Amino acid sequence: MAIQGPIPINFHQVFPHGCYIVGEVEQVKDFDASNNGRTVYAKDKNTGELIWQVAVMDADPTVKAGQKTVSVKILSPVQPIVPAALPGLPFVPVEFDGMTATAYVGQNTGRLAWSIRATAMHPPRSTAVPVKASNGKDVAA
């Protein structure tokens, strides 16, 4: 198979309308290695970096309500810092760098799902540009 492992992607491919942090940055636990009250935290198999996760809300208005919030895992030796909140916004806008997507089959649903990872989190560089649907007429000119 030509594609193996994580697929490199950029932020705007995953969140063309941007995204907002809706949870705390938490360290991911390694449930297989943890035992008897001893907590072991997960590390990336390739880099050895600690894995953190944060819940974000997709700003795309066409996404179904049940699919709006996703977890982004961040590889970092220290806890990533959430960008400062902007005045007047109820949520903190954020962008991610070094993103990858890994496909897997959900245990409960049996359906294809995606694990999204990143190497850095920062404030948006610019406001998200609305994606305009093309009807094909503007392509043939």
XYZ file of C-alpha atoms in Angstrom:
141
model
C 0.000 0.000 0.000
C 1.389 3.415 -0.944
C 0.058 5.286 2.108
C 1.331 4.039 5.441
C 1.161 5.771 8.798
C -0.020 9.318 9.431
C -0.978 11.448 6.424
C 0.488 14.987 6.512
C -2.244 17.638 6.246
C -2.475 21.367 6.820
C -4.757 23.194 9.218
C -7.039 24.672 6.540
C -7.709 21.240 5.031
C -9.161 20.070 8.344
C -10.717 23.334 9.558
C -11.342 25.601 6.515
C -13.539 27.881 8.665
C -11.221 27.746 11.673
C -11.751 26.151 15.076
C -12.140 27.110 18.728
C -10.848 25.526 21.926
C -13.743 24.271 24.060
C -11.863 22.246 26.664
C -8.697 22.052 28.714
C -5.364 20.732 27.465
C -5.008 17.318 29.104
C -2.216 14.785 29.135
C -3.252 11.499 27.494
C -3.064 8.463 29.778
C -1.635 5.146 28.615
C -4.345 2.840 29.961
C -2.470 -0.321 28.949
C 0.664 0.615 30.943
C -1.148 2.154 33.940
C -1.997 -0.155 36.865
C -2.729 -0.272 40.616
C -3.213 3.464 40.958
C 0.011 4.198 39.053
C -0.714 6.485 36.109
C 1.483 6.239 33.035
C 1.168 8.923 30.384
C 1.177 8.130 26.670
C 4.164 8.897 24.464
C 4.341 8.944 20.682
C 5.852 5.690 19.381
C 7.999 7.444 16.756
C 9.209 10.587 18.550
C 8.922 9.681 22.228
C 7.139 13.012 22.856
C 4.353 13.206 25.424
C 0.828 13.264 23.968
C -1.617 15.980 25.032
C -5.177 16.476 23.796
C -7.581 19.373 23.545
C -11.218 19.480 22.439
C -11.934 21.937 19.641
C -15.137 22.996 17.915
C -15.141 23.136 14.119
C -16.415 26.543 12.966
C -17.845 25.107 9.722
C -21.586 25.917 9.798
C -22.436 22.872 7.649
C -21.000 20.291 10.067
C -23.637 18.284 11.964
C -23.973 19.119 15.673
C -22.746 15.683 16.758
C -19.574 16.063 14.691
C -18.660 19.644 15.626
C -16.339 18.826 18.524
C -13.185 16.820 17.862
C -10.100 16.017 19.897
C -6.722 17.130 18.569
C -3.692 15.363 20.016
C -0.555 17.492 20.383
C 2.948 16.009 20.621
C 5.037 18.107 23.007
C 7.558 17.559 25.830
C 5.652 20.109 27.963
C 1.981 21.067 28.260
C 0.968 23.308 25.327
C -0.234 26.773 26.339
C -3.716 27.833 25.216
C -3.592 31.144 23.279
C -5.001 34.222 24.997
C -8.754 34.738 24.686
C -9.899 37.508 22.362
C -12.243 40.157 23.776
C -15.891 39.546 22.938
C -15.484 35.898 21.924
C -16.894 33.093 24.092
C -14.297 30.608 22.786
C -10.576 30.846 22.036
C -9.703 30.627 18.311
C -6.683 28.443 17.590
C -4.583 27.011 14.758
C -2.336 23.957 14.711
C 0.969 23.264 12.945
C 2.556 19.962 11.941
C -0.795 18.242 11.512
C -1.315 14.622 10.503
C -4.378 12.423 10.113
C -4.466 8.691 10.799
C -7.452 6.606 9.734
C -8.828 3.912 12.031
C -12.027 1.909 12.485
C -14.082 3.034 15.502
C -14.606 0.201 18.000
C -18.177 1.186 18.872
C -19.375 2.134 15.403
C -17.312 -0.016 13.049
C -16.964 3.092 10.865
C -13.929 4.896 9.515
C -12.713 7.638 11.867
C -9.693 9.950 11.948
C -7.136 10.676 14.642
C -5.851 14.247 14.253
C -2.400 15.124 15.610
C -0.343 18.303 15.662
C 3.063 19.446 16.881
C 2.137 23.013 17.893
C -0.839 25.203 18.835
C -0.986 28.993 18.403
C -3.381 31.919 17.838
C -4.768 32.180 14.287
C -2.406 33.914 11.876
C -5.376 35.451 10.114
C -9.128 35.115 10.192
C -10.526 32.069 8.425
C -11.554 32.701 4.847
C -15.045 31.406 4.030
C -14.908 28.562 1.546
C -17.020 29.270 -1.523
C -18.582 26.283 -3.244
C -17.849 26.184 -6.952
C -20.544 25.195 -9.410
C -17.936 24.539 -12.100
C -18.836 27.535 -14.281
C -15.968 29.699 -13.054
C -13.405 26.976 -13.868
C -13.933 26.956 -17.637
C -13.061 30.477 -18.686
